[in-house]
Amino acid sequence: VHIHVYANVALPDDIDYAHKFGADGIGLVRSEFLFFQNKKLPQFNEQVEYYNQIFTKSKSLHPIIRILDIGGDKIPTYMKIPKEFNPYMGWRGIRFLLKKKELFEEHLSAIMSAAVNIDYSLMIPMVSTFNEWKEAKGIIYQIAHKLKKPVPKIGILFEVPLALLDIKNFLPELDFASIGTNDLIQYLLAADRNNANVSYLHNPIDISFLNIIHNAILTAKRAGKPISICGEIAGNPLYTVLLLGLGLTRFSITPHNIPIIKEIISRVSFTDVQEKVIHLLRHSHHSDSTKKQVYNLNKELLDKFYHNFKTYFELIENSDV
Ligand code: PEP
Ligand code: MG
């Protein structure tokens, strides 16, 4: 089984690190960074320039561009957006773009204009319903048609629980799927990702959470569609073995961690790991015991290579998770 380790990037220079650390692709371009770097709304030409650089630097790394993900905690200061009582539950990602059609269309036009002879994909953030997906996809097709450009591959960043739980119904329409565990965890647990008082709940080894991820991966595999995880959990060496065991074959992570994640992957057998993790899922019922089991699992599976990663794994003993 080939395991892919992709890079998450935001600005064009990050792509140098993706190459340097041996990324197999660019699994997430956080395109909103251009909007945050600027003091005012980036003009069409500035956007084209940004994507030109992204595409030029990516070379053969096939970037997956996440379309503009603003709203929630991510609002550029120059944008006058009404204050929301509950921004995480509010006007974010695709919900925002579908109401700001001009901005959305200009954004897509900039991406497509910059994309000359390059293989790339578009990923849609914060999709909750099938209608949102259909509408967004329709607009992408329209713009491609208008500019006489090829339609790129299109996928969903699954971070809203309802959409992920319904992934089976989305899959036939998608080219690929990615799981945004950072937001997904906060929504599944109803715990704000930036609130220190509830951060103890953000436990990526919560057994119910792992079961949900496992089901999504299996469902995508059955449908023959690629699925990755691009949330922080995928780049944390503590969880590599666990995620492999859930059947994950595409990790999208911060470039600096690519070497260690690849090293862990190279040290274990995929079948062996899957067997052990499935056993853990069946026999672990609450997260306190899961923590110990994950620690033991890392130790057991990495066996004589364990000392290479010791400093990482000891963290699990002392951390909240
Ligand atoms: C996520 O939510 O997991 C994700 C990848 O997106 P971000 O952290 O940029 O919201
Ligand atoms: Mg997100």
GROMACS .gro file of C-alpha atoms and ligand atoms in nm:
model
  332
    1VAL     CA    1   0.000   0.000   0.000
    2HIS     CA    2   0.142   0.338  -0.093
    3ILE     CA    3   0.104   0.601   0.177
    4HIS     CA    4   0.110   0.961   0.059
    5VAL     CA    5   0.235   1.243   0.278
    6TYR     CA    6   0.130   1.583   0.147
    7ALA     CA    7   0.213   1.932   0.267
    8ASN     CA    8  -0.024   2.196   0.406
    9VAL     CA    9   0.084   2.540   0.288
   10ALA     CA   10  -0.039   2.895   0.304
   11LEU     CA   11   0.205   3.123   0.125
   12PRO     CA   12   0.411   3.044  -0.186
   13ASP     CA   13   0.737   3.026   0.015
   14ASP     CA   14   0.597   2.737   0.218
   15ILE     CA   15   0.614   2.532  -0.100
   16ASP     CA   16   0.995   2.549  -0.087
   17TYR     CA   17   0.967   2.361   0.242
   18ALA     CA   18   0.727   2.112   0.089
   19HIS     CA   19   0.996   2.025  -0.168
   20LYS     CA   20   1.275   2.034   0.085
   21PHE     CA   21   1.104   1.796   0.325
   22GLY     CA   22   0.996   1.555   0.054
   23ALA     CA   23   0.621   1.611   0.022
   24ASP     CA   24   0.436   1.381  -0.218
   25GLY     CA   25   0.198   1.660  -0.308
   26ILE     CA   26   0.034   1.975  -0.171
   27GLY     CA   27  -0.276   1.856   0.011
   28LEU     CA   28  -0.402   2.194   0.131
   29VAL     CA   29  -0.334   2.551   0.021
   30ARG     CA   30  -0.488   2.780   0.283
   31SER     CA   31  -0.564   3.048   0.027
   32GLU     CA   32  -0.709   3.290   0.282
   33PHE     CA   33  -0.356   3.382   0.389
   34LEU     CA   34  -0.325   3.622   0.099
   35PHE     CA   35  -0.632   3.797   0.237
   36PHE     CA   36  -0.478   3.820   0.584
   37GLN     CA   37  -0.140   3.936   0.468
   38ASN     CA   38  -0.295   4.233   0.293
   39LYS     CA   39  -0.411   4.561   0.445
   40LYS     CA   40  -0.700   4.576   0.201
   41LEU     CA   41  -0.900   4.335  -0.011
   42PRO     CA   42  -0.657   4.180  -0.265
   43GLN     CA   43  -0.734   4.290  -0.618
   44PHE     CA   44  -0.790   4.040  -0.896
   45ASN     CA   45  -0.434   4.087  -1.026
   46GLU     CA   46  -0.282   4.032  -0.683
   47GLN     CA   47  -0.475   3.709  -0.653
   48VAL     CA   48  -0.358   3.595  -0.996
   49GLU     CA   49   0.000   3.673  -0.895
   50TYR     CA   50  -0.037   3.471  -0.573
   51TYR     CA   51  -0.171   3.168  -0.761
   52ASN     CA   52   0.093   3.205  -1.030
   53GLN     CA   53   0.354   3.169  -0.762
   54ILE     CA   54   0.171   2.881  -0.598
   55PHE     CA   55   0.143   2.695  -0.928
   56THR     CA   56   0.497   2.773  -1.045
   57LYS     CA   57   0.651   2.663  -0.719
   58SER     CA   58   0.435   2.352  -0.690
   59LYS     CA   59   0.579   2.204  -1.009
   60SER     CA   60   0.460   1.844  -1.010
   61LEU     CA   61   0.322   1.853  -0.655
   62HIS     CA   62  -0.041   1.892  -0.768
   63PRO     CA   63  -0.174   2.158  -0.530
   64ILE     CA   64  -0.518   2.128  -0.377
   65ILE     CA   65  -0.639   2.485  -0.340
   66ARG     CA   66  -0.891   2.535  -0.065
   67ILE     CA   67  -1.118   2.808  -0.185
   68LEU     CA   68  -1.127   3.114   0.034
   69ASP     CA   69  -1.208   3.012   0.390
   70ILE     CA   70  -1.295   3.321   0.588
   71GLY     CA   71  -1.549   3.391   0.858
   72GLY     CA   72  -1.566   3.245   1.208
   73ASP     CA   73  -1.234   3.331   1.371
   74LYS     CA   74  -1.087   3.429   1.036
   75ILE     CA   75  -1.200   3.779   0.938
   76PRO     CA   76  -0.958   4.022   0.774
   77THR     CA   77  -0.975   4.361   0.953
   78TYR     CA   78  -1.071   4.551   0.637
   79MET     CA   79  -1.382   4.338   0.586
   80LYS     CA   80  -1.691   4.482   0.743
   81ILE     CA   81  -1.874   4.175   0.857
   82PRO     CA   82  -2.154   4.211   1.111
   83LYS     CA   83  -2.048   4.090   1.452
   84GLU     CA   84  -2.185   3.744   1.524
   85PHE     CA   85  -2.268   3.602   1.866
   86ASN     CA   86  -2.152   3.264   1.759
   87PRO     CA   87  -1.904   3.307   1.474
   88TYR     CA   88  -1.805   2.941   1.455
   89MET     CA   89  -2.163   2.851   1.392
   90GLY     CA   90  -2.199   3.146   1.162
   91TRP     CA   91  -2.111   3.285   0.828
   92ARG     CA   92  -1.796   3.097   0.729
   93GLY     CA   93  -1.633   2.923   0.433
   94ILE     CA   94  -1.870   2.829   0.157
   95ARG     CA   95  -2.167   2.984   0.342
   96PHE     CA   96  -1.995   3.318   0.308
   97LEU     CA   97  -1.888   3.279  -0.055
   98LEU     CA   98  -2.232   3.172  -0.173
   99LYS     CA   99  -2.371   3.501  -0.040
  100LYS     CA  100  -2.076   3.704  -0.175
  101LYS     CA  101  -2.101   3.580  -0.531
  102GLU     CA  102  -1.891   3.855  -0.686
  103LEU     CA  103  -1.605   3.789  -0.451
  104PHE     CA  104  -1.641   3.413  -0.507
  105GLU     CA  105  -1.645   3.447  -0.884
  106GLU     CA  106  -1.350   3.683  -0.890
  107HIS     CA  107  -1.158   3.445  -0.663
  108LEU     CA  108  -1.227   3.147  -0.890
  109SER     CA  109  -1.141   3.348  -1.199
  110ALA     CA  110  -0.806   3.443  -1.045
  111ILE     CA  111  -0.723   3.081  -0.966
  112MET     CA  112  -0.825   2.957  -1.310
  113SER     CA  113  -0.648   3.239  -1.494
  114ALA     CA  114  -0.324   3.155  -1.315
  115ALA     CA  115  -0.361   2.783  -1.383
  116VAL     CA  116  -0.189   2.727  -1.716
  117ASN     CA  117  -0.093   2.370  -1.798
  118ILE     CA  118  -0.109   2.263  -1.439
  119ASP     CA  119  -0.288   1.985  -1.264
  120TYR     CA  120  -0.462   2.121  -0.958
  121SER     CA  121  -0.776   2.065  -0.754
  122LEU     CA  122  -1.022   2.282  -0.570
  123MET     CA  123  -1.150   2.198  -0.225
  124ILE     CA  124  -1.461   2.350  -0.071
  125PRO     CA  125  -1.454   2.428   0.302
  126MET     CA  126  -1.740   2.417   0.555
  127VAL     CA  127  -1.993   2.235   0.338
  128SER     CA  128  -2.295   2.133   0.546
  129THR     CA  129  -2.554   2.037   0.287
  130PHE     CA  130  -2.574   1.879  -0.054
  131ASN     CA  131  -2.731   2.197  -0.193
  132GLU     CA  132  -2.430   2.405  -0.090
  133TRP     CA  133  -2.204   2.160  -0.266
  134LYS     CA  134  -2.418   2.160  -0.582
  135GLU     CA  135  -2.434   2.536  -0.591
  136ALA     CA  136  -2.060   2.580  -0.536
  137LYS     CA  137  -1.979   2.319  -0.798
  138GLY     CA  138  -2.219   2.486  -1.041
  139ILE     CA  139  -2.039   2.820  -1.000
  140ILE     CA  140  -1.699   2.656  -1.054
  141TYR     CA  141  -1.826   2.501  -1.379
  142GLN     CA  142  -1.975   2.834  -1.490
  143ILE     CA  143  -1.651   3.024  -1.438
  144ALA     CA  144  -1.445   2.755  -1.610
  145HIS     CA  145  -1.685   2.766  -1.903
  146LYS     CA  146  -1.675   3.145  -1.918
  147LEU     CA  147  -1.293   3.151  -1.916
  148LYS     CA  148  -1.270   2.849  -2.146
  149LYS     CA  149  -1.058   2.671  -1.887
  150PRO     CA  150  -1.062   2.304  -1.794
  151VAL     CA  151  -1.267   2.219  -1.485
  152PRO     CA  152  -1.027   2.107  -1.210
  153LYS     CA  153  -1.093   1.815  -0.981
  154ILE     CA  154  -1.327   1.925  -0.704
  155GLY     CA  155  -1.358   1.788  -0.352
  156ILE     CA  156  -1.499   1.871  -0.012
  157LEU     CA  157  -1.318   1.953   0.308
  158PHE     CA  158  -1.535   1.763   0.553
  159GLU     CA  159  -1.544   1.955   0.878
  160VAL     CA  160  -1.915   1.982   0.952
  161PRO     CA  161  -2.031   1.663   1.127
  162LEU     CA  162  -2.356   1.622   0.935
  163ALA     CA  163  -2.178   1.626   0.601
  164LEU     CA  164  -1.914   1.381   0.718
  165LEU     CA  165  -2.174   1.144   0.860
  166ASP     CA  166  -2.348   1.160   0.524
  167ILE     CA  167  -2.026   1.123   0.320
  168LYS     CA  168  -2.164   0.821   0.136
  169ASN     CA  169  -2.417   1.039  -0.042
  170PHE     CA  170  -2.162   1.303  -0.138
  171LEU     CA  171  -1.893   1.067  -0.266
  172PRO     CA  172  -2.037   0.977  -0.608
  173GLU     CA  173  -2.026   1.347  -0.693
  174LEU     CA  174  -1.676   1.419  -0.561
  175ASP     CA  175  -1.331   1.366  -0.706
  176PHE     CA  176  -1.180   1.342  -0.358
  177ALA     CA  177  -1.249   1.409   0.008
  178SER     CA  178  -1.044   1.548   0.292
  179ILE     CA  179  -1.127   1.556   0.661
  180GLY     CA  180  -1.064   1.882   0.845
  181THR     CA  181  -1.029   1.740   1.193
  182ASN     CA  182  -0.952   2.076   1.356
  183ASP     CA  183  -1.301   2.206   1.297
  184LEU     CA  184  -1.465   1.865   1.294
  185ILE     CA  185  -1.355   1.797   1.652
  186GLN     CA  186  -1.482   2.129   1.777
  187TYR     CA  187  -1.820   2.073   1.616
  188LEU     CA  188  -1.853   1.710   1.720
  189LEU     CA  189  -1.771   1.797   2.080
  190ALA     CA  190  -1.941   2.137   2.086
  191ALA     CA  191  -1.614   2.282   2.217
  192ASP     CA  192  -1.466   2.603   2.072
  193ARG     CA  193  -1.118   2.530   1.932
  194ASN     CA  194  -0.977   2.856   2.073
  195ASN     CA  195  -1.126   2.842   2.421
  196ALA     CA  196  -0.865   2.729   2.673
  197ASN     CA  197  -1.135   2.632   2.926
  198VAL     CA  198  -1.267   2.360   2.701
  199SER     CA  199  -0.949   2.262   2.520
  200TYR     CA  200  -0.924   1.944   2.729
  201LEU     CA  201  -1.217   1.816   2.524
  202HIS     CA  202  -1.021   1.838   2.201
  203ASN     CA  203  -0.906   1.486   2.228
  204PRO     CA  204  -0.821   1.333   1.893
  205ILE     CA  205  -0.808   0.985   2.042
  206ASP     CA  206  -1.161   0.996   2.173
  207ILE     CA  207  -1.288   0.655   2.077
  208SER     CA  208  -1.619   0.780   1.931
  209PHE     CA  209  -1.429   1.029   1.722
  210LEU     CA  210  -1.195   0.759   1.592
  211ASN     CA  211  -1.492   0.544   1.497
  212ILE     CA  212  -1.640   0.828   1.295
  213ILE     CA  213  -1.311   0.884   1.112
  214HIS     CA  214  -1.272   0.512   1.053
  215ASN     CA  215  -1.619   0.486   0.897
  216ALA     CA  216  -1.555   0.782   0.670
  217ILE     CA  217  -1.227   0.632   0.548
  218LEU     CA  218  -1.387   0.293   0.482
  219THR     CA  219  -1.681   0.450   0.303
  220ALA     CA  220  -1.453   0.653   0.075
  221LYS     CA  221  -1.242   0.345   0.002
  222ARG     CA  222  -1.550   0.145  -0.092
  223ALA     CA  223  -1.657   0.426  -0.323
  224GLY     CA  224  -1.309   0.430  -0.480
  225LYS     CA  225  -1.248   0.795  -0.389
  226PRO     CA  226  -0.926   0.928  -0.235
  227ILE     CA  227  -0.962   1.057   0.119
  228SER     CA  228  -0.706   1.243   0.329
  229ILE     CA  229  -0.688   1.409   0.667
  230CYS     CA  230  -0.550   1.764   0.665
  231GLY     CA  231  -0.617   1.867   1.027
  232GLU     CA  232  -0.332   1.891   1.281
  233ILE     CA  233  -0.383   1.536   1.403
  234ALA     CA  234  -0.240   1.404   1.073
  235GLY     CA  235   0.095   1.573   1.133
  236ASN     CA  236   0.134   1.466   1.494
  237PRO     CA  237   0.374   1.170   1.525
  238LEU     CA  238   0.182   1.044   1.828
  239TYR     CA  239  -0.111   0.950   1.608
  240THR     CA  240   0.056   0.825   1.289
  241VAL     CA  241   0.029   0.460   1.378
  242LEU     CA  242  -0.328   0.507   1.492
  243LEU     CA  243  -0.434   0.681   1.172
  244LEU     CA  244  -0.262   0.420   0.956
  245GLY     CA  245  -0.456   0.162   1.148
  246LEU     CA  246  -0.780   0.340   1.063
  247GLY     CA  247  -0.686   0.284   0.699
  248LEU     CA  248  -0.561   0.636   0.626
  249THR     CA  249  -0.328   0.640   0.326
  250ARG     CA  250  -0.313   1.017   0.268
  251PHE     CA  251  -0.175   1.249   0.533
  252SER     CA  252  -0.167   1.624   0.470
  253ILE     CA  253   0.056   1.799   0.720
  254THR     CA  254   0.287   2.083   0.808
  255PRO     CA  255   0.600   2.043   0.588
  256HIS     CA  256   0.846   2.027   0.879
  257ASN     CA  257   0.691   1.708   1.010
  258ILE     CA  258   0.700   1.520   0.680
  259PRO     CA  259   1.032   1.342   0.748
  260ILE     CA  260   0.933   1.205   1.088
  261ILE     CA  261   0.585   1.101   0.974
  262LYS     CA  262   0.738   0.926   0.671
  263GLU     CA  263   0.993   0.758   0.892
  264ILE     CA  264   0.724   0.620   1.123
  265ILE     CA  265   0.524   0.499   0.824
  266SER     CA  266   0.830   0.320   0.686
  267ARG     CA  267   0.885   0.137   1.016
  268VAL     CA  268   0.552  -0.039   1.045
  269SER     CA  269   0.350  -0.287   0.846
  270PHE     CA  270   0.017  -0.150   0.725
  271THR     CA  271  -0.168  -0.480   0.776
  272ASP     CA  272  -0.022  -0.534   1.119
  273VAL     CA  273  -0.116  -0.182   1.228
  274GLN     CA  274  -0.470  -0.212   1.095
  275GLU     CA  275  -0.529  -0.534   1.282
  276LYS     CA  276  -0.408  -0.386   1.610
  277VAL     CA  277  -0.600  -0.061   1.576
  278ILE     CA  278  -0.926  -0.234   1.485
  279HIS     CA  279  -0.879  -0.444   1.797
  280LEU     CA  280  -0.828  -0.127   1.998
  281LEU     CA  281  -1.142   0.031   1.853
  282ARG     CA  282  -1.348  -0.274   1.945
  283HIS     CA  283  -1.214  -0.303   2.297
  284SER     CA  284  -1.165   0.050   2.415
  285HIS     CA  285  -1.468   0.223   2.555
  286HIS     CA  286  -1.345   0.537   2.717
  287SER     CA  287  -1.063   0.772   2.630
  288ASP     CA  288  -0.860   0.741   2.949
  289SER     CA  289  -0.781   0.384   2.869
  290THR     CA  290  -0.739   0.463   2.498
  291LYS     CA  291  -0.453   0.697   2.583
  292LYS     CA  292  -0.256   0.421   2.749
  293GLN     CA  293  -0.339   0.183   2.467
  294VAL     CA  294  -0.221   0.426   2.202
  295TYR     CA  295   0.101   0.470   2.395
  296ASN     CA  296   0.151   0.093   2.413
  297LEU     CA  297   0.056   0.053   2.049
  298ASN     CA  298   0.326   0.298   1.941
  299LYS     CA  299   0.576   0.119   2.159
  300GLU     CA  300   0.484  -0.223   2.037
  301LEU     CA  301   0.458  -0.148   1.668
  302LEU     CA  302   0.768   0.062   1.644
  303ASP     CA  303   0.950  -0.185   1.858
  304LYS     CA  304   1.325  -0.146   1.814
  305PHE     CA  305   1.282   0.189   1.639
  306TYR     CA  306   1.090   0.322   1.933
  307HIS     CA  307   1.388   0.513   2.071
  308ASN     CA  308   1.403   0.716   1.745
  309PHE     CA  309   1.071   0.871   1.840
  310LYS     CA  310   1.092   0.845   2.217
  311THR     CA  311   1.075   1.217   2.289
  312TYR     CA  312   0.753   1.243   2.091
  313PHE     CA  313   0.589   0.944   2.246
  314GLU     CA  314   0.670   1.041   2.598
  315LEU     CA  315   0.464   1.350   2.539
  316ILE     CA  316   0.152   1.140   2.531
  317GLU     CA  317   0.216   1.036   2.888
  318ASN     CA  318   0.235   1.395   3.004
  319SER     CA  319  -0.017   1.570   2.783
  320ASP     CA  320  -0.390   1.618   2.824
  321VAL     CA  321  -0.467   1.370   2.551
  322PEP     C1  322  -0.951   2.190   0.968
  322PEP     O1  323  -1.050   2.250   1.009
  322PEP     O2  324  -0.912   2.081   1.013
  322PEP     C2  325  -0.867   2.250   0.864
  322PEP     C3  326  -0.777   2.181   0.798
  322PEP     O3  327  -0.885   2.382   0.837
  322PEP     P1  328  -0.841   2.504   0.931
  322PEP     O4  329  -0.760   2.452   1.044
  322PEP     O5  330  -0.766   2.594   0.838
  322PEP     O6  331  -0.974   2.558   0.970
  323MG      MG  332  -1.133   2.426   0.905
   0.00000   0.00000   0.00000
